[in-house]
Each structure stands twice: as C-alpha cells, then as structure tokens.
XYZ file of C-alpha atoms in Angstrom:
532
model
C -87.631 46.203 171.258
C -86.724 46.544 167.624
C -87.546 50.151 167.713
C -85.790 50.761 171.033
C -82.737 49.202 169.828
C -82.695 50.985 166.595
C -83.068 54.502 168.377
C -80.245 53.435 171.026
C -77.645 52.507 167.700
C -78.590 55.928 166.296
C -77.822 57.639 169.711
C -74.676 56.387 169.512
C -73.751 57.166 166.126
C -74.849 60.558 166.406
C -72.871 61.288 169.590
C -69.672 59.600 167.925
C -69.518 62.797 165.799
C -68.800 64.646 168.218
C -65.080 66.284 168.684
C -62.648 63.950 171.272
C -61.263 65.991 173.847
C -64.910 67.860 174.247
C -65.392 68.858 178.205
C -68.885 68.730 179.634
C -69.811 72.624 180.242
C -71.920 73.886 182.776
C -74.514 75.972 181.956
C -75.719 79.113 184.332
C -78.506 79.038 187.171
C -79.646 81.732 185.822
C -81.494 80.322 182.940
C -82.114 84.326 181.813
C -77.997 84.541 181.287
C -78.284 81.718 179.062
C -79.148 82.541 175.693
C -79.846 79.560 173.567
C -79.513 79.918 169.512
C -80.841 77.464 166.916
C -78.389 76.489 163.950
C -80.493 75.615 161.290
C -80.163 75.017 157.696
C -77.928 72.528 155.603
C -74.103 71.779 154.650
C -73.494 75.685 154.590
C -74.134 75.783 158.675
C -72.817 72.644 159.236
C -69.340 73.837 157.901
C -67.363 71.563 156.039
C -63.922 72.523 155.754
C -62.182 70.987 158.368
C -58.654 73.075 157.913
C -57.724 74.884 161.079
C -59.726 72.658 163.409
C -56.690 72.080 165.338
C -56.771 75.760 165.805
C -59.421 76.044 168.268
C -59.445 78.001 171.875
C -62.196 76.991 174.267
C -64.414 79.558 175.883
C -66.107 77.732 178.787
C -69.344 79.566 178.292
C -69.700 78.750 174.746
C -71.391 75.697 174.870
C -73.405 72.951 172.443
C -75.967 70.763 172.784
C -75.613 67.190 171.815
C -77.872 64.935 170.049
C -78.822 63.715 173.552
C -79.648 67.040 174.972
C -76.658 67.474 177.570
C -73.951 70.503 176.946
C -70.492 70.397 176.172
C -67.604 72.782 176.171
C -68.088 73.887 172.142
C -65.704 72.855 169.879
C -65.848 72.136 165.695
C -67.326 70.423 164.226
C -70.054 70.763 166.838
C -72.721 69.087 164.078
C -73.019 65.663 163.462
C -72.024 63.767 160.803
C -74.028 63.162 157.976
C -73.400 60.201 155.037
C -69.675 59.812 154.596
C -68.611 63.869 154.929
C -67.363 64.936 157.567
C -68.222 68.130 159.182
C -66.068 70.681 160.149
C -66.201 74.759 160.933
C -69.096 76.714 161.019
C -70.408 80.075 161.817
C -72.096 78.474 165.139
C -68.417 79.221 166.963
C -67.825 82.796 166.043
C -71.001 83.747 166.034
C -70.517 83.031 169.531
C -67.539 84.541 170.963
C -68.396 87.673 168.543
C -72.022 87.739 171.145
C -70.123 86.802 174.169
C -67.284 89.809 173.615
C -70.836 92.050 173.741
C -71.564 90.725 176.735
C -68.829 89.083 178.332
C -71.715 88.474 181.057
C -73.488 85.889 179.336
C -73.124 82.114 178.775
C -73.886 81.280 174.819
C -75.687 77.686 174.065
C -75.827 76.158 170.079
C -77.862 74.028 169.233
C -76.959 72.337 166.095
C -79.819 71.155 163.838
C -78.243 71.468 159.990
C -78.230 68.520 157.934
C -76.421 68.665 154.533
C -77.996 68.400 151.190
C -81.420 69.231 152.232
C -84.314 71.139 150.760
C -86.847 73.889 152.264
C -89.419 71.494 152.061
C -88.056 69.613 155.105
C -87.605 72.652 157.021
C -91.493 73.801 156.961
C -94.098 72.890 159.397
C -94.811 69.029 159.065
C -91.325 68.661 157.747
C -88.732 65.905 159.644
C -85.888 68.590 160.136
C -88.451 70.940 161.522
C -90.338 68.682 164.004
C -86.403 67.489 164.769
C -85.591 71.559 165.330
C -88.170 71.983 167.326
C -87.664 69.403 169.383
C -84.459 69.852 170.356
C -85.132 73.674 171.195
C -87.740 72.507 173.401
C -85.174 70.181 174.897
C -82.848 73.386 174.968
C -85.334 75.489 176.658
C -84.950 73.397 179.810
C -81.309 75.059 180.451
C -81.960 78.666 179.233
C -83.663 80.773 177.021
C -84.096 80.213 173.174
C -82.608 83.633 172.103
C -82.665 83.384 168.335
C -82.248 81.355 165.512
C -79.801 81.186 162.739
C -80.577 80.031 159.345
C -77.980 79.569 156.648
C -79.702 77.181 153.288
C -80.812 77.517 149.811
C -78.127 75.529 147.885
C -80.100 73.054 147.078
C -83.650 74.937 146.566
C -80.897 77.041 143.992
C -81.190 73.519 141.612
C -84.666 73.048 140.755
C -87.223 76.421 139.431
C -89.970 75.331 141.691
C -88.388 75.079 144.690
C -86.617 78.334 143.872
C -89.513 80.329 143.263
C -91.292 78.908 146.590
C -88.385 79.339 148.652
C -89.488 83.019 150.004
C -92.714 81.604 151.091
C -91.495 78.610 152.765
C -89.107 80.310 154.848
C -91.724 82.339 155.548
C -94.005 80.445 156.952
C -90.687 78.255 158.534
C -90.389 81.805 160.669
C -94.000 82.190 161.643
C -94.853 78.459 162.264
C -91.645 78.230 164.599
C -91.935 81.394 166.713
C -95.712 79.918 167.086
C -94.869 76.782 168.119
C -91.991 77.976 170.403
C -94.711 80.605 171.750
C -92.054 83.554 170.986
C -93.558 85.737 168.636
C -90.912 87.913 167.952
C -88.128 85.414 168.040
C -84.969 86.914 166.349
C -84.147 85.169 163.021
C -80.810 86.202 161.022
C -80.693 84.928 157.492
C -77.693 83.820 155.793
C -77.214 84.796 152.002
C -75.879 81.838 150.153
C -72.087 81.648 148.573
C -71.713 83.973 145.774
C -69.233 80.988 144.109
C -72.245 78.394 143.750
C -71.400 76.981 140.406
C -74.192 78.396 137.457
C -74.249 74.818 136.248
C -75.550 73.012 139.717
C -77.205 75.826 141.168
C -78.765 77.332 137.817
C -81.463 79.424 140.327
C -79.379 80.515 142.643
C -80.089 84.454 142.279
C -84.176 83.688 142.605
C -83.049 81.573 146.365
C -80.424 84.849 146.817
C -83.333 87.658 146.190
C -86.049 85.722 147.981
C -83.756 85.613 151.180
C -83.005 89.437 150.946
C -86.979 89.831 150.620
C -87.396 87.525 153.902
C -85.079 89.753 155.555
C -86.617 92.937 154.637
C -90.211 92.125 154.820
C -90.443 89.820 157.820
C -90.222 91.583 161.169
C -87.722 90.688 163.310
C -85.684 89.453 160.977
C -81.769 89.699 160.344
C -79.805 89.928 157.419
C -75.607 88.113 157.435
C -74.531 89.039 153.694
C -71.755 86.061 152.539
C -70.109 89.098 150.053
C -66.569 89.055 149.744
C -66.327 85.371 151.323
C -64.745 82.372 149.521
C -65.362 78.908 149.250
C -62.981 76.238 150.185
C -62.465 75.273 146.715
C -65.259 73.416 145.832
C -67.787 76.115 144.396
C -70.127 74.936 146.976
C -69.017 75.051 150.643
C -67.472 78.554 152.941
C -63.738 78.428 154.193
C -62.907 77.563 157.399
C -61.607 81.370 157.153
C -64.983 82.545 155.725
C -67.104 81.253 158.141
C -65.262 82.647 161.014
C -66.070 86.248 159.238
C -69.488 84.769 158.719
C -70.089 84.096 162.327
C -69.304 87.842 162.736
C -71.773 89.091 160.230
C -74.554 86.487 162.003
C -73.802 88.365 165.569
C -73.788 91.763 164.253
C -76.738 91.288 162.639
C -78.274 89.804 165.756
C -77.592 92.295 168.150
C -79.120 94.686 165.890
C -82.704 92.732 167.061
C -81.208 92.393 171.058
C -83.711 94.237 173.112
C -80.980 95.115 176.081
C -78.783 97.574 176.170
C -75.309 97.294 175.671
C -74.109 98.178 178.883
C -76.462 97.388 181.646
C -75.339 99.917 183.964
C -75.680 102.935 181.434
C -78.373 105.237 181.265
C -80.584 103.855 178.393
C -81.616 105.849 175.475
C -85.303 106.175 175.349
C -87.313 104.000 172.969
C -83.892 102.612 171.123
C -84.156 99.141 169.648
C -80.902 98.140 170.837
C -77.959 99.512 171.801
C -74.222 98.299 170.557
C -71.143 99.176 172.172
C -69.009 101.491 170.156
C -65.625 99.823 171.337
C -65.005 96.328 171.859
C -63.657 95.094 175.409
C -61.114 97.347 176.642
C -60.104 98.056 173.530
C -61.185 101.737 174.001
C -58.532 104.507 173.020
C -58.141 107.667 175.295
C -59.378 108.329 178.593
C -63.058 106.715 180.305
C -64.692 109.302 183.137
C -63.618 109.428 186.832
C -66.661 108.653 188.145
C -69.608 106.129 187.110
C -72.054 107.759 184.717
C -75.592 108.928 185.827
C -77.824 111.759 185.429
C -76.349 115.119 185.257
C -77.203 117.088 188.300
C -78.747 119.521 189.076
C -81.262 118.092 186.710
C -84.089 119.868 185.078
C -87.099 117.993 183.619
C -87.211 118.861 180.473
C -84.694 116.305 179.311
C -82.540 113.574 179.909
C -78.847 114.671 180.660
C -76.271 111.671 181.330
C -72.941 112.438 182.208
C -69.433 110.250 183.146
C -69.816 108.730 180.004
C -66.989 105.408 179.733
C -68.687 102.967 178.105
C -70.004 105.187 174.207
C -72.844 103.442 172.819
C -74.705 103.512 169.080
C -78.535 103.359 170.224
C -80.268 102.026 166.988
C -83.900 103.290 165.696
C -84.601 101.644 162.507
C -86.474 102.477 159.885
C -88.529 99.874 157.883
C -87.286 98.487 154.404
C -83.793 98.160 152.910
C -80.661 99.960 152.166
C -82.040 103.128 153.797
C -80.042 106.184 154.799
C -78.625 106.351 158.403
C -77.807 109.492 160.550
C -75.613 109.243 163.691
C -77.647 112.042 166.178
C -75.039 113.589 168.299
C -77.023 115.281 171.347
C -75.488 118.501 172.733
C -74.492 119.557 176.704
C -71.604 121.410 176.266
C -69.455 118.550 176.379
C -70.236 118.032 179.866
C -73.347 116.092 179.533
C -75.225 114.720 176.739
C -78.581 115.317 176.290
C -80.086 111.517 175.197
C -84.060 112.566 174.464
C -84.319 115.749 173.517
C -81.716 116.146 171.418
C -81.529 112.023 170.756
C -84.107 109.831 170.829
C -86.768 112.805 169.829
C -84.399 113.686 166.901
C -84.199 109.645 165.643
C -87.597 109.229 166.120
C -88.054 112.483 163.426
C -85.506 111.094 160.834
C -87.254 107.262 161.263
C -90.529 109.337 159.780
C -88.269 109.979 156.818
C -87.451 106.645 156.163
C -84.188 107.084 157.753
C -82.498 104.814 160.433
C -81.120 106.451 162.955
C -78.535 105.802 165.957
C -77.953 107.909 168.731
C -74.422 108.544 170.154
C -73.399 108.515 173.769
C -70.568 109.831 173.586
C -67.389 110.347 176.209
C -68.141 112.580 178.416
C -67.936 115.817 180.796
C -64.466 117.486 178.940
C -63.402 114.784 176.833
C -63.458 116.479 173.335
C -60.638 113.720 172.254
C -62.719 110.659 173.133
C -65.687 112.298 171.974
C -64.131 112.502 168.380
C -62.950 109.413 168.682
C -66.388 107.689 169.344
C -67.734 109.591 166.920
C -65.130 108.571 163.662
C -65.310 104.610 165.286
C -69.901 104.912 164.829
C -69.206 106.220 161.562
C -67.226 102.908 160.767
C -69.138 100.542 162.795
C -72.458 101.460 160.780
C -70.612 101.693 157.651
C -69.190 97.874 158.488
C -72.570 96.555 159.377
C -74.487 98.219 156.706
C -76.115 95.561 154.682
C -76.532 93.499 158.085
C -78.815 96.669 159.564
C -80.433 97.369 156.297
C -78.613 100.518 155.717
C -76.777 101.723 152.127
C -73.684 102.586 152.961
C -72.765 104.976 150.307
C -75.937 107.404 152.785
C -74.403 107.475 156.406
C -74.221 111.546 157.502
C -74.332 113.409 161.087
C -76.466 115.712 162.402
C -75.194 117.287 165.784
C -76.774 119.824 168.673
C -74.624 122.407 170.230
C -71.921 120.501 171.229
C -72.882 117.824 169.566
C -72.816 120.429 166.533
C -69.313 120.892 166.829
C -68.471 117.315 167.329
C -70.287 116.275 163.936
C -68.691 119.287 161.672
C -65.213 118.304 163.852
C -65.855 114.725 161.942
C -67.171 116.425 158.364
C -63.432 117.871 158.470
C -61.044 115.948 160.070
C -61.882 112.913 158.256
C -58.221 112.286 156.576
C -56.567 112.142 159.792
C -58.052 109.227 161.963
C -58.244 110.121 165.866
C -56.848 106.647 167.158
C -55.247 103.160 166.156
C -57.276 100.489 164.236
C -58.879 98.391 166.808
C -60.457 95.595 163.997
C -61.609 95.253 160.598
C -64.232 97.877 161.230
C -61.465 100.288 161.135
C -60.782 100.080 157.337
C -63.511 102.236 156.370
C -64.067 105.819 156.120
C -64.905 108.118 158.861
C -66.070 110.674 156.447
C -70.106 111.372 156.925
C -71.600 111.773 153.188
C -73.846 114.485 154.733
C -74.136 116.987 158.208
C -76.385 118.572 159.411
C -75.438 120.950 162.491
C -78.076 122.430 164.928
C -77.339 125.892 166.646
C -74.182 124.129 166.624
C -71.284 125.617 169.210
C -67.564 126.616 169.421
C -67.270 126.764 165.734
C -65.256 130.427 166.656
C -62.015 130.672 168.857
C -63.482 133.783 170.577
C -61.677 136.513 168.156
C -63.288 136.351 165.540
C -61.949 133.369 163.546
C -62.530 129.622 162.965
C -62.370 127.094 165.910
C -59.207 125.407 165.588
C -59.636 122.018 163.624
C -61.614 122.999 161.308
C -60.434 122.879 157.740
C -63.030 124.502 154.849
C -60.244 123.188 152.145
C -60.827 119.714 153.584
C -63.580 117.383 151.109
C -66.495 118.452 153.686
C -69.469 116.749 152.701
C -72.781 118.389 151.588
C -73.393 120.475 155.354
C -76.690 121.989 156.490
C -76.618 124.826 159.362
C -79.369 126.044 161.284
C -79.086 128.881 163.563
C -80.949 131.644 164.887
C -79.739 135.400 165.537
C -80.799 135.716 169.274
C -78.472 132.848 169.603
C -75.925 135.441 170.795
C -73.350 133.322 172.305
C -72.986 130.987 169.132
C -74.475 132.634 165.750
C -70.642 134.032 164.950
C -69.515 130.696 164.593
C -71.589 129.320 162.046
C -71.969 132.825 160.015
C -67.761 132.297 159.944
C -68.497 128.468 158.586
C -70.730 129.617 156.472
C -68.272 132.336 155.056
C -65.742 129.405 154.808
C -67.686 126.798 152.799
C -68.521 129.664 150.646
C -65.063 130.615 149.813
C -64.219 127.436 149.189
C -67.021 126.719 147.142
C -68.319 123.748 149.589
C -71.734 122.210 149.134
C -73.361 123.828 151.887
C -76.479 125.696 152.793
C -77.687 128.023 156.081
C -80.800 128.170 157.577
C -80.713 131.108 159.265
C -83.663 132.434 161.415
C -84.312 135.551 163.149
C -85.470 134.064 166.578
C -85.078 130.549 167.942
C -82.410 130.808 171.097
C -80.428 127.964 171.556
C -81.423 124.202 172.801
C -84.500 123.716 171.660
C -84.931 120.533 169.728
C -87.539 120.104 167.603
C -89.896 122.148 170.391
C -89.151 125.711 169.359
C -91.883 128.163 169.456
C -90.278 130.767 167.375
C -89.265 131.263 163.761
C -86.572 128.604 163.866
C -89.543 126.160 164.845
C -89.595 126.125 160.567
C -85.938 124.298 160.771
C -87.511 120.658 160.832
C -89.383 121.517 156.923
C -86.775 122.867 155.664
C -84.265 120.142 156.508
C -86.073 117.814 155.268
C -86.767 119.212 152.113
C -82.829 119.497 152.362
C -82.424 116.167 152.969
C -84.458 114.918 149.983
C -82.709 116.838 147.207
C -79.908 114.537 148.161
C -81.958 111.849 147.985
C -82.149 111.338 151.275
C-alpha cells in the first residue's frame, strides 16, 4: 500500500507540471501518420527560459505525452518539473511544426523524457533515465510509430575528465542499446551540440563532450547532427533562449529529415535510390508559376530513362556520402526544359560523385517551359544546402553544380547570375549565397542565341566560379555554345577548363561508347585539384 500510495503522489506531482489551459489531442487512426519522437537528454531539452511562453499558437496535431501516457494538445513547458526550476521552452515545439510544415499530412507526438542536471551515466543501458525512456516509448508506441529520437546533453559530463572522455562511448552504446531494445535498428537519432557560452570555469571539458558528439554524429549510422552555433544563452552561461531554441528546433528537423526515408511529396515521381527527399519551397510559399497539369512520366516514354514532367512541387533528392564536412554537388538532369531526366542524368550521376566522397542532391526542377521557376529552384537548393550544411555533414565553403543539356544551361545560368537573386526571401535560408563555388556543365545547351553569340543571361565579367565543360564535336546542335563560353571565360581570364572530344553525341550520361566516354576521368581529376 505504501508503495502504491507513493507512486499515486508522484503521478500527481508529475502531471501538475504540466501547462493549464492544455487540451486533450487526439491522435490519428492511422498509427503510420503518427510519428512519435523521443526528447531525451537534460536541462538543455527541457528548456528553461520561460520568456515568451505566453506566446504560444496551438497546432492540434502537435501533441505530448504525459507522465501518464495520454496526449495533450502541446504546449511549453511540455517537461516536467524537476527540484525547484521550472521548465520552460524547448526545441521539442519547433522541432515540430518545422516537421509538420514538411508534411502538413502528419500528426507529430513528443515524448518528453529530459531531466536536468544529469549525467551520461544515467542515460546508458541499466541506467534509471534510460529504463524510464524506454518505457515511456514503449508506452508511446501504442498510439503511433516511434520515428526518432532527439538527444540534446553533455553539460554536465563537460565538468568532470572522466566522464568527458567516456562520453563518445556512452552515447554510443545509448544509440545501439536503444534501437535494440526498441527493435528499430536504424532508428533516426539527431544530436544536439552543447551551448558554445558554457562557462570554462564549470564546464572546464566542455570541447572533449563538444568533439565526442561531432564524432557520434559522423561515425554512427543513422545519425543526425543540430549544431547550437550562433545561438545564445538566456543569460546564465548555461541554458538556450527561449529565442534560441526555437532556431534549435529548426536545426533538430532539418537534420532529421535528412534521415526520413519518404519522399517529400508523396505524389511525385521519386528519384531512384535517394535517401530522402526535401522540398525546395516551404508551403505555398513557392514564387512563379507550378505546371497545368499533375506531374508524371513524360510520354511517349522510352526505356532508357526516367523522364518526369509537370513538375510543381521542386525537390532536393539527397545521396550522401559517408564522413564529415564533405563537398556537395546539386545534379541538374537535362530534357530540354520540358522534362527532366531523374536517373540517367540524376540519380546515376549522384551515385558517381558519392564514389568521390561527395554528397550529392538531385534537383527536380519546374518543369515543361518554365526556365524562370527552374532558376529559381535552382538559386533556393543552392541556399537550402548551404543553410543546412553542418546538419547534412556538408562544408559549406564546397557546394558547386554540375548540369546536363538543359540542365547545363540552368547550372552555368546560376554560375552567372548569382548577384541578382530570381525571387523574394521566403526565410532565413534566403540570406546566403546562390553562387555555386564550382560547375561543371555536360554537353550543356542554349548557351548560343542562334547567331552566333552568347545566350542572353550570361555574363563572362560576372565572378563565375571555377567551370568545367564537356562537349563533343558531333554534338552539332550544341558544340557552338560552349566553344563561345569557352571563348568568353578566356577573355575574361575566368577559371575555366574544356573538355572537348571528337565524338560523344549528346545525352549520354555516364554510358557513352565513344571518345567522350573519357569525360568521367578527367572530371574527376578536375575535381580534385580543387580539392574536391
């Protein structure tokens, strides 16, 4: 009776954290729509600044479990109180909303399990917190589907040497032992980086907790990296702003839909063998024009490739290569601007630069006769990958293009018209720089205006980044145009250099049969004098 009574008080207690005003939510029948995410870790994910709580808009399918397994409406502070502080906003909220405005289709579900002050050594296997985690994402599982898991700790690991030189193999181990025990095996984990304010004096270790999380992230598969750069404290040299961890929830999504295994837009023709696809725009926030018509396969449609046309919804298809802060190409398949052609000239072409150690993303881009929107998509993927950079494991100061045809003249369109951006900011992703540090254009078309001159829009004076062309001479429709660019650079005294071949056609990919069939060598012995 003692025992029962003493669980009921702490029932109680626990659920009297909880914000007033919180509305029981509902979630989905379809326990597949629900996607369930673990909030684990200590004061950090917890949030304590409780500014701008009052603040708050409700999203009815952005829920949170309580300590007694049913699911509210979530609001902050969404963790329970622990000691005498009082919780306030974490990144569990914005992570959130940022997934949900991905896929306005699905219901999100937190479950909070951070408890303040507390070291790694609670967290792995035999551990209270963990046995507690696990529980309650068992309890979870009933609803929906445990989705992922996000992990924000190390403050206090950062004040003692041992603990901070075990801390990369306990988390370790946390990861494996959990997606055992939950019987997902590839379970998507993002890992938080700790506050770059923690005070030298408490935390005197904090750079051994900060490197072995960055190792965890890079070494572990399936495992996502949420950098805390550039975010303040709330004064205190220990704990995020309310304002920081509403960024920080950002950074958590973004570096979880990097690991989603769905595309982006359900009704879109997939790219082949992508990890995951990410919307280029957010939620009618698109600029320019979408198709008339809902996209499919180009017909009539020939089996050596992939074609998709009535392109509305542009997407980044991600193939990443393994370690960190590795160079990143944007592929830009060709089709004349009618079509684009998503395996040949995409996936094939990603799955070539991933053998170099290079991630790659493949654009789907606006299409049939939408040169605007295409450029548009095109400078937005540039910034999107060049926002998300240390969250996908990508250095940021390495992003180029390489292009196909008209893909081609879409990526040199981008290596010149950088200065001038093609649309409004839509969000913070719009502050950086369209500018590729690198192109590489394929056989690429409509570089000439048909007499004899450069395409209009394209500006050799302009800062063009280092630019690789390949072309052949039996490419009779299309060889002018890149002998004129070439001309141009070279004039100009651009950092540029032409592969030229004396047979290779036009649209062949990496399957040529003819002298051209060379170009994949030589680019990439292009590609690593610039240290690519």
């Amino acid at each position: 009776m003692h025992t029962f009574l003493r669980q009921f008080l702490l029932s109680i207690l626990l659920c009297s954290s909880l914000s007033f005003g919180q509305t029981a939510g509902s979630p989905p029948a379809d326990k597949e729509r629900f996607h369930i995410y673990l909030l684990m870790g200590q004061s950090n994910m917890a949030g304590r600044d409780t500014r701008q709580l009052d603040k708050q808009v409700d999203d009815h399918r952005v829920l949170a479990m309580t300590p007694d397994g049913r699911w509210l409406v979530a609001r902050d502070p969404i963790h329970q109180k622990d000691g005498r502080i009082e919780p306030g906003a974490g990144p569990g909220i914005p992570f959130a909303l940022e997934m949900r405005r991905a896929d306005p289709s699905a219901t999100i579900g937190l479950v909070p399990c951070a408890v303040g002050g507390t070291p790694m050594k609670r967290w792995i296997k035999g551990g209270d917190l963990y046995q507690r985690a696990l529980g309650r994402a068992r309890l979870a599982s009933e609803a929906g589907t445990i989705a992922g898991v996000l992990w924000l700790q190390g403050e206090t690991d950062a004040t003692k040497e041992p603990w901070a030189n075990a801390y990369q193999a306990r988390l370790s181990s946390m990861i494996r032992d959990l997606r055992k025990d939950l019987g997902k095996a590839d379970l998507p984990v993002v890992v938080g980086q700790i506050g770059g304010f923690l005070s030298e004096k408490r935390q005197p270790y904090a750079d051994t907790v900060r490197t072995a999380i960055r190792k965890v992230a890079g070494e572990v598969p399936h495992v996502g990296y949420a950098d805390s750069k550039g975010l303040d404290d709330k004064g205190d040299s220990l704990h995020f702003s309310a304002k920081a961890q509403h960024e920080f929830g950002i950074r958590f999504a973004h570096a979880m839909r990097v690991m989603a295994p769905e595309s982006a837009n359900d009704n879109a023709t997939n790219v082949p063998g992508a990890a995951m696809a990410v919307n280029v725009w957010p939620t009618d926030r698109m600029p320019g024009k979408p198709a008339r018509e809902t996209e499919t396969r180009h017909e009539p449609e020939r089996n050596d490739a992939i074609r998709v046309t009535n392109v509305s919804h542009p997407t980044l298809s991600m193939f990443p290569a393994k370690g960190d802060k590795r160079p990143a190409v944007i592929v830009c398949p060709g089709g004349g601007y009618r079509y684009t052609v998503v395996d040949k000239e995409g996936s094939e072409i990603a799955a070539w630069l991933n053998s170099r150690g290079i991630t790659a993303f493949v654009l789907k881009y606006r299409s049939p006769h939408n040169r605007e929107g295409a450029l548009q998509d095109l400078q937005r993927s540039i910034r999107l990958v060049r926002e998300n950079a240390d969250a996908w494991h990508i250095d940021g100061s390495r992003i180029g293009v390489i292009g196909f045809s008209a893909g081609g003249h879409l990526a040199t369109m981008a290596s010149n018209g950088f200065a001038k951006s093609s649309y409004q900011p839509v969000d913070s992703a719009d502050k950086q720089s369209p500018r590729p540090d690198f192109a590489i254009l394929v056989y690429p078309a409509y570089l000439d205006d048909g007499k004899g001159a450069l395409s209009k829009g394209l500006d050799p004076s302009a800062d063009i980044p280092p630019t690789l062309i390949v072309h052949s001479d039996d490419d009779e429709r299309f060889i002018l145009g890149s002998t004129l660019y070439d001309a141009a650079l070279t004039r100009a005294g651009k950092p540029h250099k032409f592969l030229r071949y004396a047979s290779g056609g036009h649209g062949y990919g990496l399957h040529c049969q003819r002298e051209a069939k060379a170009w994949p060598q030589d680019a990439a012995a292009w590609l690593e004098k610039l240290g690519m």
